[in-house]
XYZ file of C-alpha atoms in Angstrom:
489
model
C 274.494 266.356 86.211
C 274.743 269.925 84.811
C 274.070 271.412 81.415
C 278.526 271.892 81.252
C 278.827 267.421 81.636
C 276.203 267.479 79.106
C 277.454 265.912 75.739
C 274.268 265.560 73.764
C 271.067 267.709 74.178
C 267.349 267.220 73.137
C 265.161 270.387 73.177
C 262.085 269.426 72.924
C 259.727 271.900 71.245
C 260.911 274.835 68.794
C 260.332 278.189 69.604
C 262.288 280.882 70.997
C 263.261 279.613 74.398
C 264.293 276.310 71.999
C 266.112 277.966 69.980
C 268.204 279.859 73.128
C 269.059 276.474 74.770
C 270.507 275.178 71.664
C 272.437 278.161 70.871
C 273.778 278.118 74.454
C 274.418 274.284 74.707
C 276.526 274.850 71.220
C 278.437 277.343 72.371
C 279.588 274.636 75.059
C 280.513 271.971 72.539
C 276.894 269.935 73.146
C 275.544 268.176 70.319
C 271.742 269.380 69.821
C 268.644 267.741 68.321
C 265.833 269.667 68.606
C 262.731 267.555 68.655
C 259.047 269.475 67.307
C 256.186 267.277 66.551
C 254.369 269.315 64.125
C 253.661 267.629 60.814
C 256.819 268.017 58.141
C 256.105 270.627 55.950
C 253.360 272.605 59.133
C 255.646 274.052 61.226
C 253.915 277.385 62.762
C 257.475 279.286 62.528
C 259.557 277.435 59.718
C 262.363 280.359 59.483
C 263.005 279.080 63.209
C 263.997 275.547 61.844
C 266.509 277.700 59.482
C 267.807 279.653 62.699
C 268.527 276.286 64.154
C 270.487 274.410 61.256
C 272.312 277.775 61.012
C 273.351 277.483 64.626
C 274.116 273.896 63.822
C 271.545 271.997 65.605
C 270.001 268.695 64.368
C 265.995 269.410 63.824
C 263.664 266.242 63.917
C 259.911 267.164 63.188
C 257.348 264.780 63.076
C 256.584 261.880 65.410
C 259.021 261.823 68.640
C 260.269 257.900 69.324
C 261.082 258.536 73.573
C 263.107 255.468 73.568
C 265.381 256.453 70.895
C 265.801 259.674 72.197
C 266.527 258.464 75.256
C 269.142 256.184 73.876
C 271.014 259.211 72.417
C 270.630 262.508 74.784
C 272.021 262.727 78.104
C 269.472 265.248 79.360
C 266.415 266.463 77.056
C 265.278 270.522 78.417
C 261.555 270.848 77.424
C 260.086 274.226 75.913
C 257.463 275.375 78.455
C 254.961 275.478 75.441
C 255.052 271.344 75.983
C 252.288 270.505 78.690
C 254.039 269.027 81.494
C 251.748 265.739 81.260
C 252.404 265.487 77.310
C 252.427 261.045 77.189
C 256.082 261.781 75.170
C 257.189 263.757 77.384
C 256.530 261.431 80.590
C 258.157 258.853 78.919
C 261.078 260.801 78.220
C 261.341 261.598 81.958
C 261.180 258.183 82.964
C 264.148 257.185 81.109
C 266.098 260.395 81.182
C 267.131 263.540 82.764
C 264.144 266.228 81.793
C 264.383 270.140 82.741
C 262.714 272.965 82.205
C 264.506 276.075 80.502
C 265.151 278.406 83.398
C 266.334 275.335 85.616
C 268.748 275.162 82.063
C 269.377 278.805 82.256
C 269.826 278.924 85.976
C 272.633 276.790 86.115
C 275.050 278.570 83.388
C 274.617 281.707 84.832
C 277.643 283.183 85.932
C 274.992 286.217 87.063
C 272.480 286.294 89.805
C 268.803 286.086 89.109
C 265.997 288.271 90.129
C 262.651 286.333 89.853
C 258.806 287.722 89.457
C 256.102 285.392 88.180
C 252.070 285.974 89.235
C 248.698 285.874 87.316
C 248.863 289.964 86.747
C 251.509 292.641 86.646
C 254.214 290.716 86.728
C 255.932 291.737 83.499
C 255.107 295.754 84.863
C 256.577 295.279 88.239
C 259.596 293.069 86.576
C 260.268 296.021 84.443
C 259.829 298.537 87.498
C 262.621 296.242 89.003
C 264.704 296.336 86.547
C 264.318 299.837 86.371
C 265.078 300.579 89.860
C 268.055 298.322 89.782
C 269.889 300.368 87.160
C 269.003 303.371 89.131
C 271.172 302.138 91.632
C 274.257 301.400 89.385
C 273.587 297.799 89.101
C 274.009 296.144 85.355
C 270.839 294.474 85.254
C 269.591 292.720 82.103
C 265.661 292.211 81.079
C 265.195 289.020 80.537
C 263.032 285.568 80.924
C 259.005 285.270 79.412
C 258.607 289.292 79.160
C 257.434 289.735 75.254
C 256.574 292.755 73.514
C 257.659 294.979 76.389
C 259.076 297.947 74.643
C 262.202 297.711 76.616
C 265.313 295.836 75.909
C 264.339 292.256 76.899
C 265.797 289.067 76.117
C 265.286 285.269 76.884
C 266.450 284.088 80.456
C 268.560 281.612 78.055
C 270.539 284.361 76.273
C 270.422 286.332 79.133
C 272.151 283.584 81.279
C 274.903 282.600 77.895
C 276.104 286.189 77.449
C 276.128 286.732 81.409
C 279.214 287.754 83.947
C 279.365 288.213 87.700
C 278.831 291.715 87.690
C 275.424 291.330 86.595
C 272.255 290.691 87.864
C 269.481 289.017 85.722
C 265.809 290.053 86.179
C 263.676 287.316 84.802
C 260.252 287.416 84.892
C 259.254 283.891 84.360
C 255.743 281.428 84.063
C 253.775 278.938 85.900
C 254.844 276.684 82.278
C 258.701 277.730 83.027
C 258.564 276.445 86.550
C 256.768 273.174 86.356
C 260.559 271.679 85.628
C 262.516 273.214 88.350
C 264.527 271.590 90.956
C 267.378 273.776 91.782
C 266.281 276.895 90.070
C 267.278 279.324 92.988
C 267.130 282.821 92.493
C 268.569 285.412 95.071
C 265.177 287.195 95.432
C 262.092 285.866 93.781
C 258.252 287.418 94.280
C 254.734 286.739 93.527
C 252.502 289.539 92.655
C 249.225 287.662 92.706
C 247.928 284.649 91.909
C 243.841 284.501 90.597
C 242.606 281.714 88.277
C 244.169 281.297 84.713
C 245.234 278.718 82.615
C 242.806 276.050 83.810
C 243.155 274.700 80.236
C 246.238 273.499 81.304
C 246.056 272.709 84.644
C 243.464 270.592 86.705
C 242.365 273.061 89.575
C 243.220 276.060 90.426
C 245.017 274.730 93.674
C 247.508 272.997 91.429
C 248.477 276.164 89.193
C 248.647 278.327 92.534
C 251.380 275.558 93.480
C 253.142 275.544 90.077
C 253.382 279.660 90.795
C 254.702 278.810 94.143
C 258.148 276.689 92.765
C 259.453 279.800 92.555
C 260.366 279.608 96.185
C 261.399 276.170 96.399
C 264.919 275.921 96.270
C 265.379 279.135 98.055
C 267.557 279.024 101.760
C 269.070 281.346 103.872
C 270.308 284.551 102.720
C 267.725 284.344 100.019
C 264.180 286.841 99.900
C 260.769 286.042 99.407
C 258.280 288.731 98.290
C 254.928 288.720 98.677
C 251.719 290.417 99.048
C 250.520 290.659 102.594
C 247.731 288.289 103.912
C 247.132 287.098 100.432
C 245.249 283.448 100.943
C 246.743 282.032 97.619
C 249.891 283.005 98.089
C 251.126 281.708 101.851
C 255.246 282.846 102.207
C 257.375 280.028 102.476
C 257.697 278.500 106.260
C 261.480 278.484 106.364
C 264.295 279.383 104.354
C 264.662 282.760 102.915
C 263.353 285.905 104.333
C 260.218 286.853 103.502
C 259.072 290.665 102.988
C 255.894 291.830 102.089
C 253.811 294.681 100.215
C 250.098 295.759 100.203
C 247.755 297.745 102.627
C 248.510 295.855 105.568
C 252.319 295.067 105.081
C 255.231 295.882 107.247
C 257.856 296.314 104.737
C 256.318 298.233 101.836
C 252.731 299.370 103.067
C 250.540 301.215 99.953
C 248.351 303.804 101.686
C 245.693 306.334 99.979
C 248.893 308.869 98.826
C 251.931 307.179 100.085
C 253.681 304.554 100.715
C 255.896 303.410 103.760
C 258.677 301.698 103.153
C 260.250 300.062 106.215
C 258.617 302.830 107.755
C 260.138 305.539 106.172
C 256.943 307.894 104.226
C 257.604 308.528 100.463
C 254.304 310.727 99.121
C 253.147 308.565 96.064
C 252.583 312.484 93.903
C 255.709 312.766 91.681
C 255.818 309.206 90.617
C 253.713 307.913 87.102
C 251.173 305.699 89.422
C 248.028 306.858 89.299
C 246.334 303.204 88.610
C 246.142 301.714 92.547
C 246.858 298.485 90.772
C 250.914 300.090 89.501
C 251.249 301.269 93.070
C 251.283 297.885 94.718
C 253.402 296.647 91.595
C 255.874 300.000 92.586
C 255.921 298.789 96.094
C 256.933 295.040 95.342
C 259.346 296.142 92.718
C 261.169 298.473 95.474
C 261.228 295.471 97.846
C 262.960 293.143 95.168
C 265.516 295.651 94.806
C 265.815 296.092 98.263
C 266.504 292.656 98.224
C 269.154 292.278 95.533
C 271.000 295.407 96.627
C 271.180 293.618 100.439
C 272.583 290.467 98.435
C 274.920 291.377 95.288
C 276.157 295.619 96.894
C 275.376 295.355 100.872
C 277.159 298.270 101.002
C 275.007 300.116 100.027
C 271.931 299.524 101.960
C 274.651 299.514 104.664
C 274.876 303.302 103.886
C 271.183 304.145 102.997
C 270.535 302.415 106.570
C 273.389 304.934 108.163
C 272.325 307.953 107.095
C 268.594 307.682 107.965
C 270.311 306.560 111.541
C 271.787 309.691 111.503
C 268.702 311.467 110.965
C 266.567 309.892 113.275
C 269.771 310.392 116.578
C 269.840 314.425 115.228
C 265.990 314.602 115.676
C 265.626 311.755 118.802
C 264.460 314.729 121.029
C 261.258 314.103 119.689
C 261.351 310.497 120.052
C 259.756 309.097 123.690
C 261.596 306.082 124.901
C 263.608 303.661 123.716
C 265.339 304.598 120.283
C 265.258 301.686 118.082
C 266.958 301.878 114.395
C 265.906 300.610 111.544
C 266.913 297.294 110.474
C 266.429 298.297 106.343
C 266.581 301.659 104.680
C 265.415 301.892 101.116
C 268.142 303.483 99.160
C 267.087 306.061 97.618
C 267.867 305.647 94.045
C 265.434 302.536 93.724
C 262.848 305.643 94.262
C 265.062 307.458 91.011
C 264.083 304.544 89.278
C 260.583 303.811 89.540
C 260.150 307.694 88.293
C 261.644 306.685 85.645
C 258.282 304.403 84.267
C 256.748 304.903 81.244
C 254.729 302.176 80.936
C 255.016 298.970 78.613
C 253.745 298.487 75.165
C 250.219 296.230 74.672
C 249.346 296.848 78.928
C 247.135 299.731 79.552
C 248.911 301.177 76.500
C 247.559 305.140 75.991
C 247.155 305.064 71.974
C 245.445 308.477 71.765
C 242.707 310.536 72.046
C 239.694 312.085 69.576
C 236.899 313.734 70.834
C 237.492 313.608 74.506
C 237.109 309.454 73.810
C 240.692 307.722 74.989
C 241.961 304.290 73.169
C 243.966 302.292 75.466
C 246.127 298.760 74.354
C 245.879 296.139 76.931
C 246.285 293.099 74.998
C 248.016 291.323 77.252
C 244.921 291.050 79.691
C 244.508 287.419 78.948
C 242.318 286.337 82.374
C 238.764 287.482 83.631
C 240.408 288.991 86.556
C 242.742 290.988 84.523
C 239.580 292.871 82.766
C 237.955 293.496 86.042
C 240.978 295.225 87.680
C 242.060 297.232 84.117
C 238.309 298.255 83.538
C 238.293 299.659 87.176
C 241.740 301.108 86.909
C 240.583 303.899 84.521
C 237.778 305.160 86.660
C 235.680 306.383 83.615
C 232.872 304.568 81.324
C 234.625 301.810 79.139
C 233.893 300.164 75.915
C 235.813 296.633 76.204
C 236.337 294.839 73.449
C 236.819 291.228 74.615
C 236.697 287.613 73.339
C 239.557 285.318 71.910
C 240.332 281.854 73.236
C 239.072 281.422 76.598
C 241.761 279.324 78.952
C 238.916 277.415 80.865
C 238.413 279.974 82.984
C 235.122 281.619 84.393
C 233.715 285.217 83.185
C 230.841 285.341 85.817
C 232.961 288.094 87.489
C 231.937 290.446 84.625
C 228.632 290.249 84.450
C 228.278 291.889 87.798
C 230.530 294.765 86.223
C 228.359 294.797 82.919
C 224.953 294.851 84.954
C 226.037 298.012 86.699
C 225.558 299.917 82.928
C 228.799 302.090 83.362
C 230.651 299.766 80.889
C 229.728 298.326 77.656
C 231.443 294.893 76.058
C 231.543 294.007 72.484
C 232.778 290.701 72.068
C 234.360 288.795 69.328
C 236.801 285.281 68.617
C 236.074 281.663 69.215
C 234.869 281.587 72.398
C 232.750 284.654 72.108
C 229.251 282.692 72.105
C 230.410 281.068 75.552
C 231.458 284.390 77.033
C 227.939 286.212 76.317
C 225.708 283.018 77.474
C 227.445 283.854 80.829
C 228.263 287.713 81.254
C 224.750 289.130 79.184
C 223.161 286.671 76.492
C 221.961 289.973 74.653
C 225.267 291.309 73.589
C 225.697 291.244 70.136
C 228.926 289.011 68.652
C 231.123 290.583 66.100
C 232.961 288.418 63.631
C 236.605 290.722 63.982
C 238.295 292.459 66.878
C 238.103 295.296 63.881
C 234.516 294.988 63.829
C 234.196 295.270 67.143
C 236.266 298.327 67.743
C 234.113 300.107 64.683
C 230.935 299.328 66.940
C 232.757 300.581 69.915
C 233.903 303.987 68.341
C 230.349 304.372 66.966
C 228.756 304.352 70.477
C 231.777 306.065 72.666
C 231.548 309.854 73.869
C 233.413 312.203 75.370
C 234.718 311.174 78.911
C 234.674 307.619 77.821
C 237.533 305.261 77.053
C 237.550 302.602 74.291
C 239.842 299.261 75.525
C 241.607 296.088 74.323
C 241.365 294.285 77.343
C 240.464 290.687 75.671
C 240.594 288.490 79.040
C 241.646 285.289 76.220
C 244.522 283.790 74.569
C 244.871 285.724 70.885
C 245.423 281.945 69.389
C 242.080 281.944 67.047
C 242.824 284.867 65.066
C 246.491 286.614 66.187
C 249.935 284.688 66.281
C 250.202 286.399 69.529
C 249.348 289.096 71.865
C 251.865 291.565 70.598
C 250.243 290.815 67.530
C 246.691 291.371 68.123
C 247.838 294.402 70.174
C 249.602 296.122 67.019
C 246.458 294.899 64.881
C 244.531 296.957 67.307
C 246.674 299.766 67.917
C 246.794 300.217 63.517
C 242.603 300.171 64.131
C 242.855 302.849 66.646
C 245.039 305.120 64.606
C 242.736 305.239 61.521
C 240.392 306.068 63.559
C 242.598 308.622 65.365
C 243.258 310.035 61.841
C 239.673 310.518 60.643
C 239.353 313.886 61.981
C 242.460 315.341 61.432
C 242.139 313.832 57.251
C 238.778 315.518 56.845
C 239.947 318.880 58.620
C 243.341 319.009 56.026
């Protein structure tokens, strides 16, 4: 049955994926009742329960009864906040039809969709997609779990409502989005990485590296698969779509010291806003996904990229020995147009200024241990890393080895801070504030040195979100920034 047979819909879980299924399954003459469990009168966001009468949606909080729900909707489409083994929400799927969002999404598109999910850099290289996308004339649309970007972006819901042919939506989407899929089959879909996170949620490891890999499931032939190259967590699927793949060792997109080689053609890396190693691979995967798209939803022109580098290589085939073999896949150029076109995203490795040769950088959205490693080694100079939060269950014994070095310095802070220092260094000091611990962090930084967000925890204790605990930080940063210049006025 699809969302269009639908007569009567249960969301459950408000928020603002809820709210976009409702507001789509209205606009197609459903009846909605979205179903929030909070106690009445303690919902987090109550002007979202307004939003939703507005739209004309029923709104039960409290208590959820599965069999009466049952009874009324035909289908119920679950907000990805909702654990997947929630007791309700089992019940609910033994006596109806349950989906996730984008599996909702997916099937009113009359667009395409682009698909990037992976532990880190996904929203960066969904955005570099997008990016290169429009370069080449396509009308792509931002769209699915990227939040707080700082470019247009919109849920995969509205995205998918307001959508036409013409388009092509890029979605980056979550391990929580795709625990619900069945059909969900985008055109190209990739996996930038996939290291430990979210083990609050999940029972291993192994089972939220399979989650990740859904995003593959439904694809066939005529599909593409992106990947990293010989990446143990993330195997390419056996059969079905094609598979292409980026990193030091790849075929398709290989990342070298200063260039990249992309279906062997050499494109010098200088000239493009990479300098982080970690933005190159992302560059090199978004080109691929393009790649990909272009080859599905405008053949023609890879057909003609492919052409006139054929042309080049017979004009010059004096100097070639042998056999002349051309290549199957040209990038087209203006995917290159595009990624020079990056300016980064708001709240990851965000450059907030600059005082006394001392640089402040956002990266709020580091949420996982592995994320602070790689953005601490990404700047190449001494950091101060303010860190702490809500840990997801996951393991910080990766940073003590980078602590012990003495090159970088961590002041830590939020619920979970106690845990953190008992097992990267039990003699840091805790601070009770993320402002706190940026004051102690601006007292010891010097010149040459580089003051970061990078939290490696869910903002949950003390932020509604990361975008929030980023601006929180960024306002910090800027006082500070201001010091000098108000006692020099």
């Amino acid at each position: 049955m699809t969302p269009l047979a639908w007569q009567r819909i249960g969301v459950f879980g408000l928020g603002r994926s809820g709210l976009a299924v409702a507001r789509a399954a209205i606009r197609r003459g459903a009846a909605v009742r979205i179903l929030d469990e909070a106690p009445t009168g303690h919902v987090a966001k109550p002007e979202l329960v307004a939003e939703a009468r507005d739209l004309g949606a029923e709104v039960a909080i409290g208590p959820i009864d599965p069999e009466t729900v049952a009874a009324w909707a035909n289908a119920v489409v679950v907000n990805p906040a909702v654990r997947k083994d929630h007791p309700v929400l089992l019940e609910l799927a033994a006596r109806t039809d349950v989906i996730g969002e984008i599996e909702f999404a997916s099937q009113i598109s009359a667009a395409p969709i682009v698909a990037l999910t992976g532990t880190n850099g996904k929203s960066t290289t969904t955005v570099l997609t997008y990016l290169a996308l429009r370069a080449c004339g396509v009308e792509a649309v931002l769209c699915g779990n990227i939040f707080g970007s700082g470019y247009p972006e919109q849920p995969l819901t509205d995205a998918a409502d307001a959508s036409h042919p013409r388009q092509v939506l890029v979605a980056e989407v979550s391990s929580f989005q795709l625990e619900w899929v069945r059909q969900f089959r985008p055109i190209a879909a990739g996996i930038t990485n996939i290291t430990p996170d979210h083990l609050d949620r999940y029972a291993s490891f192994a089972e939220y590296a399979a989650t990740k890999r859904r995003i593959w499931a439904a694809q066939g032939p005529g599909d593409f698969a992106i990947c990293r190259a010989h990446d143990p967590n993330v195997p390419p699927p056996a059969n079905g779509p094609t598979v292409w793949r980026f990193g030091p060792t790849a075929e398709e997109a290989r990342l070298e010291d200063t260039q990249w080689s992309f279906f062997g053609q050499i494109v010098p890396i200088s000239g493009f806003p990479f300098p982080e190693t970690h933005n190159r691979m992302n560059a090199a995967m978004a080109a691929l996904l393009a790649q990909a798209t272009l080859a599905r939803v405008l053949p023609e022109r890879v057909a003609t990229a492919n052409a006139a580098r054929v042309s080049s290589m017979m004009a010059m085939r004096s100097v070639y020995s042998g056999r002349f073999d051309p290549p199957a896949h040209t990038l087209v150029p203006e995917i290159l147009d595009g990624l020079r076109e990056f300016r980064g995203l708001a709240h990851r490795m965000e450059a907030v200024g600059a005082r006394d040769g001392v640089r402040v950088i956002n990266n709020s959205m580091c949420t996982n241990p592995d994320a602070v490693v790689k953005s601490v080694q990404a700047v190449r100079d001494s950091v101060h890393v303010i860190l702490g939060g809500t840990n997801k269950g996951l393991d910080f014994l990766p940073l003590r080895s980078l602590l012990a070095q003495g090159r970088h310095r961590a002041y830590l802070f939020g619920r979970d801070a106690e845990d953190i220092r008992r097992v990267i260094d039990p003699t840091l000091p805790i601070y009770e504030t993320m402002g706190d611990a940026f004051r102690a962090a601006a007292a010891q930084a010097r010149a040459g040195e580089v003051i970061m967000l990078a939290p490696g925890c869910a903002s949950s204790d003390q932020f509604r979100d990361f975008r929030h605990r980023g601006d929180v930080f960024r306002e910090l940063a800027k006082e500070w920034l201001n010091e000098l210049t108000a006692r020099t006025d």
